[in-house]
Amino acid sequence: MRRNLVAGNWKMNGSLAANASLLSELKAGLESVGCDIAVCVPSPYLAQCQAELAGTVVALGGQDLSVHVSGAYTGDVAASMLVDFACKYVIVGHSERRAYHGETDQLVAQKALVALQSGLTPIVCVGETLAQREAGQTDVVVGAQLDAVLALIDLSQIKNIVIAYEPVWAIGTGKTATPQMAQDVHAALRNRVSLRDGESAAIVKILYGGSMKPDNAAELMAMPDIDGGLIGGAALKAIDFLSIIAVA
Ligand code: PEP
């Protein structure tokens, strides 16, 4: 039985004051939690969030990492830096990074590999654009995105990744994939993992992301291959994030 994971992706949002109040509301609202929880925060706030979350069940994560260990890579964040702040997770291949930073499937796969080698759990995002869905390309696109990662990492490491299916057309738009649409893609992704290793396929978590909210989380998470959510907008409101955690 896979344990659900609810991971917040704060994206480029927050301030010292806003983070403090969001996290204190979050901590106050957590009781008898039955799922894994994480927040992936902007790098400048890692120290603050590490301190705020110490001793809680909420794990910390980064939103991206460099494939390089250190050196002349202005603006980038090394895996070891995330580890320094006790991060457990790091998002790789978010569609915003693929779209605005030109990240390719190969680069994303390298990032997943570096994360694993550093003891971080990569949350590997895959997803199709609306045009790709309408052209019937969903499985081909997300399959290629996932295959690039599966081809690069060690067989024994597959169970240590988290996959997040995030249809690009559903991110921040208020449009959600129907539970069955999401389930179909999740099942296809799990099948792809099983082609590499059946045991890992049964273990690996596949999250849904894309306008997941308190009012649609239950029907999405009721699907057999949906193991939680990667939450953008709703992770910025403690009351919404807590409702999704309660569902999970
Ligand atoms: C995301 O960007 O990872 C995401 C799921 O965003 P939202 O929930 O706002 O659609």
PDB file of C-alpha atoms and ligand atoms in Angstrom:
ATOM      1  CA  MET A   1       0.000   0.000   0.000  1.00  0.00           C
ATOM      2  CA  ARG A   2       1.495   3.319  -1.058  1.00  0.00           C
ATOM      3  CA  ARG A   3       1.280   6.223   1.390  1.00  0.00           C
ATOM      4  CA  ASN A   4      -0.005   9.417  -0.192  1.00  0.00           C
ATOM      5  CA  LEU A   5       2.251  12.456  -0.453  1.00  0.00           C
ATOM      6  CA  VAL A   6       0.915  16.002  -0.491  1.00  0.00           C
ATOM      7  CA  ALA A   7       3.663  18.371  -1.644  1.00  0.00           C
ATOM      8  CA  GLY A   8       3.225  22.120  -1.893  1.00  0.00           C
ATOM      9  CA  ASN A   9       5.041  23.981  -4.639  1.00  0.00           C
ATOM     10  CA  TRP A  10       5.239  27.587  -3.509  1.00  0.00           C
ATOM     11  CA  LYS A  11       6.857  28.628  -6.804  1.00  0.00           C
ATOM     12  CA  MET A  12       8.200  32.226  -6.656  1.00  0.00           C
ATOM     13  CA  ASN A  13       5.844  33.310  -3.902  1.00  0.00           C
ATOM     14  CA  GLY A  14       6.331  34.302  -0.297  1.00  0.00           C
ATOM     15  CA  SER A  15       8.088  36.699   2.032  1.00  0.00           C
ATOM     16  CA  LEU A  16       9.515  36.264   5.517  1.00  0.00           C
ATOM     17  CA  ALA A  17       6.277  37.529   7.021  1.00  0.00           C
ATOM     18  CA  ALA A  18       3.925  35.588   4.732  1.00  0.00           C
ATOM     19  CA  ASN A  19       5.889  32.338   5.163  1.00  0.00           C
ATOM     20  CA  ALA A  20       5.860  32.685   8.945  1.00  0.00           C
ATOM     21  CA  SER A  21       2.108  33.062   9.076  1.00  0.00           C
ATOM     22  CA  LEU A  22       1.440  30.333   6.481  1.00  0.00           C
ATOM     23  CA  LEU A  23       3.654  27.841   8.316  1.00  0.00           C
ATOM     24  CA  SER A  24       2.308  28.686  11.744  1.00  0.00           C
ATOM     25  CA  GLU A  25      -1.278  28.184  10.504  1.00  0.00           C
ATOM     26  CA  LEU A  26      -0.197  24.956   8.849  1.00  0.00           C
ATOM     27  CA  LYS A  27       1.478  23.633  11.988  1.00  0.00           C
ATOM     28  CA  ALA A  28      -1.499  24.610  14.141  1.00  0.00           C
ATOM     29  CA  GLY A  29      -3.882  22.751  11.821  1.00  0.00           C
ATOM     30  CA  LEU A  30      -1.990  19.471  11.552  1.00  0.00           C
ATOM     31  CA  GLU A  31      -3.402  16.640  13.588  1.00  0.00           C
ATOM     32  CA  SER A  32      -3.192  12.856  13.256  1.00  0.00           C
ATOM     33  CA  VAL A  33      -1.721  13.047   9.775  1.00  0.00           C
ATOM     34  CA  GLY A  34      -1.987   9.911   7.651  1.00  0.00           C
ATOM     35  CA  CYS A  35       0.088  10.973   4.671  1.00  0.00           C
ATOM     36  CA  ASP A  36       3.512  12.377   3.862  1.00  0.00           C
ATOM     37  CA  ILE A  37       3.676  16.178   3.588  1.00  0.00           C
ATOM     38  CA  ALA A  38       6.244  18.506   2.054  1.00  0.00           C
ATOM     39  CA  VAL A  39       6.632  22.122   1.056  1.00  0.00           C
ATOM     40  CA  CYS A  40       9.005  23.058  -1.766  1.00  0.00           C
ATOM     41  CA  VAL A  41      10.032  26.637  -1.124  1.00  0.00           C
ATOM     42  CA  PRO A  42      12.099  29.332  -2.861  1.00  0.00           C
ATOM     43  CA  SER A  43      15.799  28.870  -2.003  1.00  0.00           C
ATOM     44  CA  PRO A  44      16.227  32.146  -0.075  1.00  0.00           C
ATOM     45  CA  TYR A  45      13.654  30.913   2.439  1.00  0.00           C
ATOM     46  CA  LEU A  46      15.141  27.460   3.074  1.00  0.00           C
ATOM     47  CA  ALA A  47      16.756  28.500   6.375  1.00  0.00           C
ATOM     48  CA  GLN A  48      13.565  30.123   7.632  1.00  0.00           C
ATOM     49  CA  CYS A  49      11.405  27.168   6.632  1.00  0.00           C
ATOM     50  CA  GLN A  50      13.877  24.634   8.027  1.00  0.00           C
ATOM     51  CA  ALA A  51      13.692  26.390  11.400  1.00  0.00           C
ATOM     52  CA  GLU A  52       9.889  26.733  11.295  1.00  0.00           C
ATOM     53  CA  LEU A  53       9.386  23.075  10.348  1.00  0.00           C
ATOM     54  CA  ALA A  54      11.925  21.512  12.708  1.00  0.00           C
ATOM     55  CA  GLY A  55      10.299  18.753  14.713  1.00  0.00           C
ATOM     56  CA  THR A  56       7.144  18.666  12.561  1.00  0.00           C
ATOM     57  CA  VAL A  57       5.995  16.027  10.075  1.00  0.00           C
ATOM     58  CA  VAL A  58       6.316  18.500   7.219  1.00  0.00           C
ATOM     59  CA  ALA A  59       9.385  17.842   5.076  1.00  0.00           C
ATOM     60  CA  LEU A  60      11.216  20.538   3.179  1.00  0.00           C
ATOM     61  CA  GLY A  61      12.031  20.568  -0.527  1.00  0.00           C
ATOM     62  CA  GLY A  62      13.703  22.676  -3.182  1.00  0.00           C
ATOM     63  CA  GLN A  63      12.129  23.645  -6.498  1.00  0.00           C
ATOM     64  CA  ASP A  64      15.100  22.891  -8.771  1.00  0.00           C
ATOM     65  CA  LEU A  65      18.776  22.013  -8.578  1.00  0.00           C
ATOM     66  CA  SER A  66      21.896  22.221 -10.685  1.00  0.00           C
ATOM     67  CA  VAL A  67      23.522  19.183 -12.240  1.00  0.00           C
ATOM     68  CA  HIS A  68      26.875  20.671 -11.166  1.00  0.00           C
ATOM     69  CA  VAL A  69      28.488  20.150  -7.788  1.00  0.00           C
ATOM     70  CA  SER A  70      29.738  23.737  -7.383  1.00  0.00           C
ATOM     71  CA  GLY A  71      31.459  26.496  -9.312  1.00  0.00           C
ATOM     72  CA  ALA A  72      30.737  29.259 -11.802  1.00  0.00           C
ATOM     73  CA  TYR A  73      27.000  28.732 -12.290  1.00  0.00           C
ATOM     74  CA  THR A  74      25.503  32.044 -11.258  1.00  0.00           C
ATOM     75  CA  GLY A  75      22.040  31.769  -9.786  1.00  0.00           C
ATOM     76  CA  ASP A  76      22.013  27.981  -9.585  1.00  0.00           C
ATOM     77  CA  VAL A  77      21.552  25.878  -6.465  1.00  0.00           C
ATOM     78  CA  ALA A  78      23.622  22.747  -5.795  1.00  0.00           C
ATOM     79  CA  ALA A  79      22.174  19.546  -4.384  1.00  0.00           C
ATOM     80  CA  SER A  80      24.539  19.805  -1.401  1.00  0.00           C
ATOM     81  CA  MET A  81      23.048  23.216  -0.575  1.00  0.00           C
ATOM     82  CA  LEU A  82      19.562  21.726  -0.386  1.00  0.00           C
ATOM     83  CA  VAL A  83      20.951  18.923   1.768  1.00  0.00           C
ATOM     84  CA  ASP A  84      22.557  21.543   4.059  1.00  0.00           C
ATOM     85  CA  PHE A  85      19.059  22.799   4.873  1.00  0.00           C
ATOM     86  CA  ALA A  86      17.757  19.261   5.495  1.00  0.00           C
ATOM     87  CA  CYS A  87      15.702  19.122   2.319  1.00  0.00           C
ATOM     88  CA  LYS A  88      14.192  15.717   1.611  1.00  0.00           C
ATOM     89  CA  TYR A  89      12.708  16.504  -1.788  1.00  0.00           C
ATOM     90  CA  VAL A  90      13.511  18.532  -4.883  1.00  0.00           C
ATOM     91  CA  ILE A  91      11.201  19.199  -7.817  1.00  0.00           C
ATOM     92  CA  VAL A  92      12.801  18.545 -11.209  1.00  0.00           C
ATOM     93  CA  GLY A  93      11.378  19.186 -14.652  1.00  0.00           C
ATOM     94  CA  HIS A  94       8.464  21.388 -13.633  1.00  0.00           C
ATOM     95  CA  SER A  95       6.751  22.561 -16.813  1.00  0.00           C
ATOM     96  CA  GLU A  96       7.598  26.174 -15.918  1.00  0.00           C
ATOM     97  CA  ARG A  97      11.301  25.280 -15.953  1.00  0.00           C
ATOM     98  CA  ARG A  98      10.904  23.320 -19.174  1.00  0.00           C
ATOM     99  CA  ALA A  99       9.061  26.258 -20.784  1.00  0.00           C
ATOM    100  CA  TYR A 100      10.931  29.296 -19.415  1.00  0.00           C
ATOM    101  CA  HIS A 101      14.395  27.817 -18.943  1.00  0.00           C
ATOM    102  CA  GLY A 102      14.509  25.463 -21.916  1.00  0.00           C
ATOM    103  CA  GLU A 103      15.030  22.360 -19.794  1.00  0.00           C
ATOM    104  CA  THR A 104      15.104  19.222 -21.935  1.00  0.00           C
ATOM    105  CA  ASP A 105      14.104  15.682 -20.980  1.00  0.00           C
ATOM    106  CA  GLN A 106      17.825  14.806 -20.832  1.00  0.00           C
ATOM    107  CA  LEU A 107      18.686  17.694 -18.497  1.00  0.00           C
ATOM    108  CA  VAL A 108      15.749  16.832 -16.257  1.00  0.00           C
ATOM    109  CA  ALA A 109      16.937  13.216 -16.146  1.00  0.00           C
ATOM    110  CA  GLN A 110      20.427  14.372 -15.126  1.00  0.00           C
ATOM    111  CA  LYS A 111      18.900  16.507 -12.387  1.00  0.00           C
ATOM    112  CA  ALA A 112      16.947  13.509 -11.101  1.00  0.00           C
ATOM    113  CA  LEU A 113      20.156  11.469 -11.093  1.00  0.00           C
ATOM    114  CA  VAL A 114      22.125  14.141  -9.204  1.00  0.00           C
ATOM    115  CA  ALA A 115      19.299  14.447  -6.666  1.00  0.00           C
ATOM    116  CA  LEU A 116      19.308  10.703  -6.020  1.00  0.00           C
ATOM    117  CA  GLN A 117      23.085  10.619  -5.744  1.00  0.00           C
ATOM    118  CA  SER A 118      22.815  13.342  -3.082  1.00  0.00           C
ATOM    119  CA  GLY A 119      20.178  11.500  -1.075  1.00  0.00           C
ATOM    120  CA  LEU A 120      17.324  13.760  -2.199  1.00  0.00           C
ATOM    121  CA  THR A 121      14.034  12.441  -3.529  1.00  0.00           C
ATOM    122  CA  PRO A 122      13.389  13.999  -6.933  1.00  0.00           C
ATOM    123  CA  ILE A 123       9.775  14.848  -7.702  1.00  0.00           C
ATOM    124  CA  VAL A 124       9.948  14.342 -11.452  1.00  0.00           C
ATOM    125  CA  CYS A 125       7.290  16.389 -13.243  1.00  0.00           C
ATOM    126  CA  VAL A 126       5.885  15.229 -16.558  1.00  0.00           C
ATOM    127  CA  GLY A 127       2.968  16.616 -18.529  1.00  0.00           C
ATOM    128  CA  GLU A 128       1.572  17.468 -21.910  1.00  0.00           C
ATOM    129  CA  THR A 129       0.440  20.797 -23.338  1.00  0.00           C
ATOM    130  CA  LEU A 130      -3.130  21.282 -24.536  1.00  0.00           C
ATOM    131  CA  ALA A 131      -1.995  21.060 -28.167  1.00  0.00           C
ATOM    132  CA  GLN A 132      -0.231  17.783 -27.460  1.00  0.00           C
ATOM    133  CA  ARG A 133      -3.319  16.361 -25.734  1.00  0.00           C
ATOM    134  CA  GLU A 134      -5.572  17.444 -28.563  1.00  0.00           C
ATOM    135  CA  ALA A 135      -3.187  15.815 -31.031  1.00  0.00           C
ATOM    136  CA  GLY A 136      -3.462  12.531 -29.098  1.00  0.00           C
ATOM    137  CA  GLN A 137       0.187  12.773 -28.032  1.00  0.00           C
ATOM    138  CA  THR A 138      -0.222  12.651 -24.251  1.00  0.00           C
ATOM    139  CA  ASP A 139       1.179   9.169 -23.653  1.00  0.00           C
ATOM    140  CA  VAL A 140       4.033   9.690 -26.120  1.00  0.00           C
ATOM    141  CA  VAL A 141       5.069  13.005 -24.538  1.00  0.00           C
ATOM    142  CA  VAL A 142       4.858  12.002 -20.879  1.00  0.00           C
ATOM    143  CA  GLY A 143       6.287   8.591 -21.720  1.00  0.00           C
ATOM    144  CA  ALA A 144       9.384  10.153 -23.293  1.00  0.00           C
ATOM    145  CA  GLN A 145       9.782  12.520 -20.335  1.00  0.00           C
ATOM    146  CA  LEU A 146       9.672   9.611 -17.904  1.00  0.00           C
ATOM    147  CA  ASP A 147      11.751   7.238 -20.036  1.00  0.00           C
ATOM    148  CA  ALA A 148      14.638   9.742 -20.101  1.00  0.00           C
ATOM    149  CA  VAL A 149      14.790   9.510 -16.305  1.00  0.00           C
ATOM    150  CA  LEU A 150      14.291   5.747 -16.129  1.00  0.00           C
ATOM    151  CA  ALA A 151      17.071   5.222 -18.674  1.00  0.00           C
ATOM    152  CA  LEU A 152      19.596   7.222 -16.670  1.00  0.00           C
ATOM    153  CA  ILE A 153      19.039   6.122 -13.104  1.00  0.00           C
ATOM    154  CA  ASP A 154      19.985   2.839 -11.536  1.00  0.00           C
ATOM    155  CA  LEU A 155      17.328   0.144 -11.371  1.00  0.00           C
ATOM    156  CA  SER A 156      17.579   0.118  -7.573  1.00  0.00           C
ATOM    157  CA  GLN A 157      16.855   3.866  -7.455  1.00  0.00           C
ATOM    158  CA  ILE A 158      13.566   3.816  -9.359  1.00  0.00           C
ATOM    159  CA  LYS A 159      11.520   3.262  -6.211  1.00  0.00           C
ATOM    160  CA  ASN A 160      13.160   6.364  -4.710  1.00  0.00           C
ATOM    161  CA  ILE A 161      11.747   8.833  -7.215  1.00  0.00           C
ATOM    162  CA  VAL A 162       8.335  10.464  -7.047  1.00  0.00           C
ATOM    163  CA  ILE A 163       6.591  11.104 -10.346  1.00  0.00           C
ATOM    164  CA  ALA A 164       4.200  14.042 -10.689  1.00  0.00           C
ATOM    165  CA  TYR A 165       1.802  14.045 -13.622  1.00  0.00           C
ATOM    166  CA  GLU A 166       0.997  17.686 -14.273  1.00  0.00           C
ATOM    167  CA  PRO A 167      -0.927  18.418 -17.457  1.00  0.00           C
ATOM    168  CA  VAL A 168       0.453  21.810 -18.481  1.00  0.00           C
ATOM    169  CA  TRP A 169      -3.027  23.050 -19.445  1.00  0.00           C
ATOM    170  CA  ALA A 170      -4.236  22.405 -15.881  1.00  0.00           C
ATOM    171  CA  ILE A 171      -1.498  24.256 -14.001  1.00  0.00           C
ATOM    172  CA  GLY A 172      -2.707  27.476 -12.420  1.00  0.00           C
ATOM    173  CA  THR A 173      -5.649  27.626 -14.818  1.00  0.00           C
ATOM    174  CA  GLY A 174      -8.427  26.259 -12.628  1.00  0.00           C
ATOM    175  CA  LYS A 175      -8.922  23.493 -15.225  1.00  0.00           C
ATOM    176  CA  THR A 176      -8.375  20.045 -13.745  1.00  0.00           C
ATOM    177  CA  ALA A 177      -8.049  16.756 -15.548  1.00  0.00           C
ATOM    178  CA  THR A 178     -11.068  14.608 -14.720  1.00  0.00           C
ATOM    179  CA  PRO A 179     -10.193  11.829 -12.286  1.00  0.00           C
ATOM    180  CA  GLN A 180     -10.485   9.281 -15.098  1.00  0.00           C
ATOM    181  CA  MET A 181      -8.280  11.326 -17.466  1.00  0.00           C
ATOM    182  CA  ALA A 182      -5.640  11.574 -14.762  1.00  0.00           C
ATOM    183  CA  GLN A 183      -5.992   7.905 -13.784  1.00  0.00           C
ATOM    184  CA  ASP A 184      -5.471   6.812 -17.408  1.00  0.00           C
ATOM    185  CA  VAL A 185      -2.179   8.704 -17.615  1.00  0.00           C
ATOM    186  CA  HIS A 186      -1.068   7.567 -14.153  1.00  0.00           C
ATOM    187  CA  ALA A 187      -1.748   3.933 -15.081  1.00  0.00           C
ATOM    188  CA  ALA A 188       0.234   4.350 -18.310  1.00  0.00           C
ATOM    189  CA  LEU A 189       3.136   5.892 -16.362  1.00  0.00           C
ATOM    190  CA  ARG A 190       3.102   3.082 -13.808  1.00  0.00           C
ATOM    191  CA  ASN A 191       3.060   0.590 -16.652  1.00  0.00           C
ATOM    192  CA  ARG A 192       6.135   2.252 -18.118  1.00  0.00           C
ATOM    193  CA  VAL A 193       7.930   1.898 -14.791  1.00  0.00           C
ATOM    194  CA  SER A 194       6.914  -1.760 -14.666  1.00  0.00           C
ATOM    195  CA  LEU A 195       8.534  -2.367 -18.033  1.00  0.00           C
ATOM    196  CA  ARG A 196      11.798  -1.450 -16.305  1.00  0.00           C
ATOM    197  CA  ASP A 197      11.047  -3.026 -12.922  1.00  0.00           C
ATOM    198  CA  GLY A 198       7.765  -4.498 -11.716  1.00  0.00           C
ATOM    199  CA  GLU A 199       8.611  -4.252  -8.032  1.00  0.00           C
ATOM    200  CA  SER A 200       9.417  -0.530  -8.244  1.00  0.00           C
ATOM    201  CA  ALA A 201       6.208   0.112 -10.196  1.00  0.00           C
ATOM    202  CA  ALA A 202       4.170  -1.076  -7.235  1.00  0.00           C
ATOM    203  CA  ILE A 203       6.098   1.194  -4.858  1.00  0.00           C
ATOM    204  CA  VAL A 204       6.687   4.417  -6.794  1.00  0.00           C
ATOM    205  CA  LYS A 205       4.370   7.296  -5.916  1.00  0.00           C
ATOM    206  CA  ILE A 206       2.652   9.112  -8.779  1.00  0.00           C
ATOM    207  CA  LEU A 207       1.191  12.473  -7.751  1.00  0.00           C
ATOM    208  CA  TYR A 208      -1.351  14.495  -9.701  1.00  0.00           C
ATOM    209  CA  GLY A 209      -0.749  18.219 -10.083  1.00  0.00           C
ATOM    210  CA  GLY A 210      -2.772  20.885 -11.854  1.00  0.00           C
ATOM    211  CA  SER A 211      -5.372  22.952 -10.021  1.00  0.00           C
ATOM    212  CA  MET A 212      -5.849  20.359  -7.285  1.00  0.00           C
ATOM    213  CA  LYS A 213      -8.082  22.012  -4.679  1.00  0.00           C
ATOM    214  CA  PRO A 214     -10.028  20.956  -1.584  1.00  0.00           C
ATOM    215  CA  ASP A 215     -13.134  20.387  -3.709  1.00  0.00           C
ATOM    216  CA  ASN A 216     -11.574  18.033  -6.248  1.00  0.00           C
ATOM    217  CA  ALA A 217      -8.810  16.353  -4.212  1.00  0.00           C
ATOM    218  CA  ALA A 218     -10.990  13.513  -2.891  1.00  0.00           C
ATOM    219  CA  GLU A 219     -12.193  12.287  -6.279  1.00  0.00           C
ATOM    220  CA  LEU A 220      -8.694  12.531  -7.755  1.00  0.00           C
ATOM    221  CA  MET A 221      -7.048  10.713  -4.849  1.00  0.00           C
ATOM    222  CA  ALA A 222      -9.730   8.013  -4.925  1.00  0.00           C
ATOM    223  CA  MET A 223      -8.205   6.790  -8.179  1.00  0.00           C
ATOM    224  CA  PRO A 224      -6.032   3.680  -7.724  1.00  0.00           C
ATOM    225  CA  ASP A 225      -2.889   5.109  -9.302  1.00  0.00           C
ATOM    226  CA  ILE A 226      -3.052   8.625  -7.834  1.00  0.00           C
ATOM    227  CA  ASP A 227      -0.882   8.734  -4.731  1.00  0.00           C
ATOM    228  CA  GLY A 228      -1.315  12.341  -3.648  1.00  0.00           C
ATOM    229  CA  GLY A 229      -0.820  15.749  -5.152  1.00  0.00           C
ATOM    230  CA  LEU A 230       1.684  18.394  -6.128  1.00  0.00           C
ATOM    231  CA  ILE A 231      -0.139  21.539  -5.141  1.00  0.00           C
ATOM    232  CA  GLY A 232       0.596  25.041  -6.416  1.00  0.00           C
ATOM    233  CA  GLY A 233      -1.945  27.775  -5.686  1.00  0.00           C
ATOM    234  CA  ALA A 234      -3.790  25.874  -2.958  1.00  0.00           C
ATOM    235  CA  ALA A 235      -0.524  25.343  -1.035  1.00  0.00           C
ATOM    236  CA  LEU A 236      -0.343  29.076  -0.374  1.00  0.00           C
ATOM    237  CA  LYS A 237      -3.502  29.062   1.744  1.00  0.00           C
ATOM    238  CA  ALA A 238      -3.108  27.020   4.921  1.00  0.00           C
ATOM    239  CA  ILE A 239      -6.805  26.226   5.084  1.00  0.00           C
ATOM    240  CA  ASP A 240      -6.807  24.786   1.543  1.00  0.00           C
ATOM    241  CA  PHE A 241      -3.545  22.900   1.947  1.00  0.00           C
ATOM    242  CA  LEU A 242      -4.777  21.422   5.239  1.00  0.00           C
ATOM    243  CA  SER A 243      -8.045  20.317   3.606  1.00  0.00           C
ATOM    244  CA  ILE A 244      -6.108  18.480   0.897  1.00  0.00           C
ATOM    245  CA  ILE A 245      -3.890  16.869   3.536  1.00  0.00           C
ATOM    246  CA  ALA A 246      -7.023  15.742   5.390  1.00  0.00           C
ATOM    247  CA  VAL A 247      -8.318  14.104   2.202  1.00  0.00           C
ATOM    248  CA  ALA A 248      -4.978  12.356   1.636  1.00  0.00           C
TER     249      ALA A 248
HETATM  250  C1  PEP B   1       2.190  23.278  -9.967  1.00  0.00           C
HETATM  251  O1  PEP B   1       2.633  24.250 -10.551  1.00  0.00           O
HETATM  252  O2  PEP B   1       2.972  22.377  -9.593  1.00  0.00           O
HETATM  253  C2  PEP B   1       0.755  23.218  -9.732  1.00  0.00           C
HETATM  254  C3  PEP B   1       0.192  22.061  -9.562  1.00  0.00           C
HETATM  255  O3  PEP B   1       0.091  24.417  -9.694  1.00  0.00           O
HETATM  256  P1  PEP B   1      -1.485  24.665  -9.428  1.00  0.00           P
HETATM  257  O4  PEP B   1      -1.908  23.740  -8.319  1.00  0.00           O
HETATM  258  O5  PEP B   1      -1.580  26.092  -9.046  1.00  0.00           O
HETATM  259  O6  PEP B   1      -2.185  24.332 -10.701  1.00  0.00           O
END
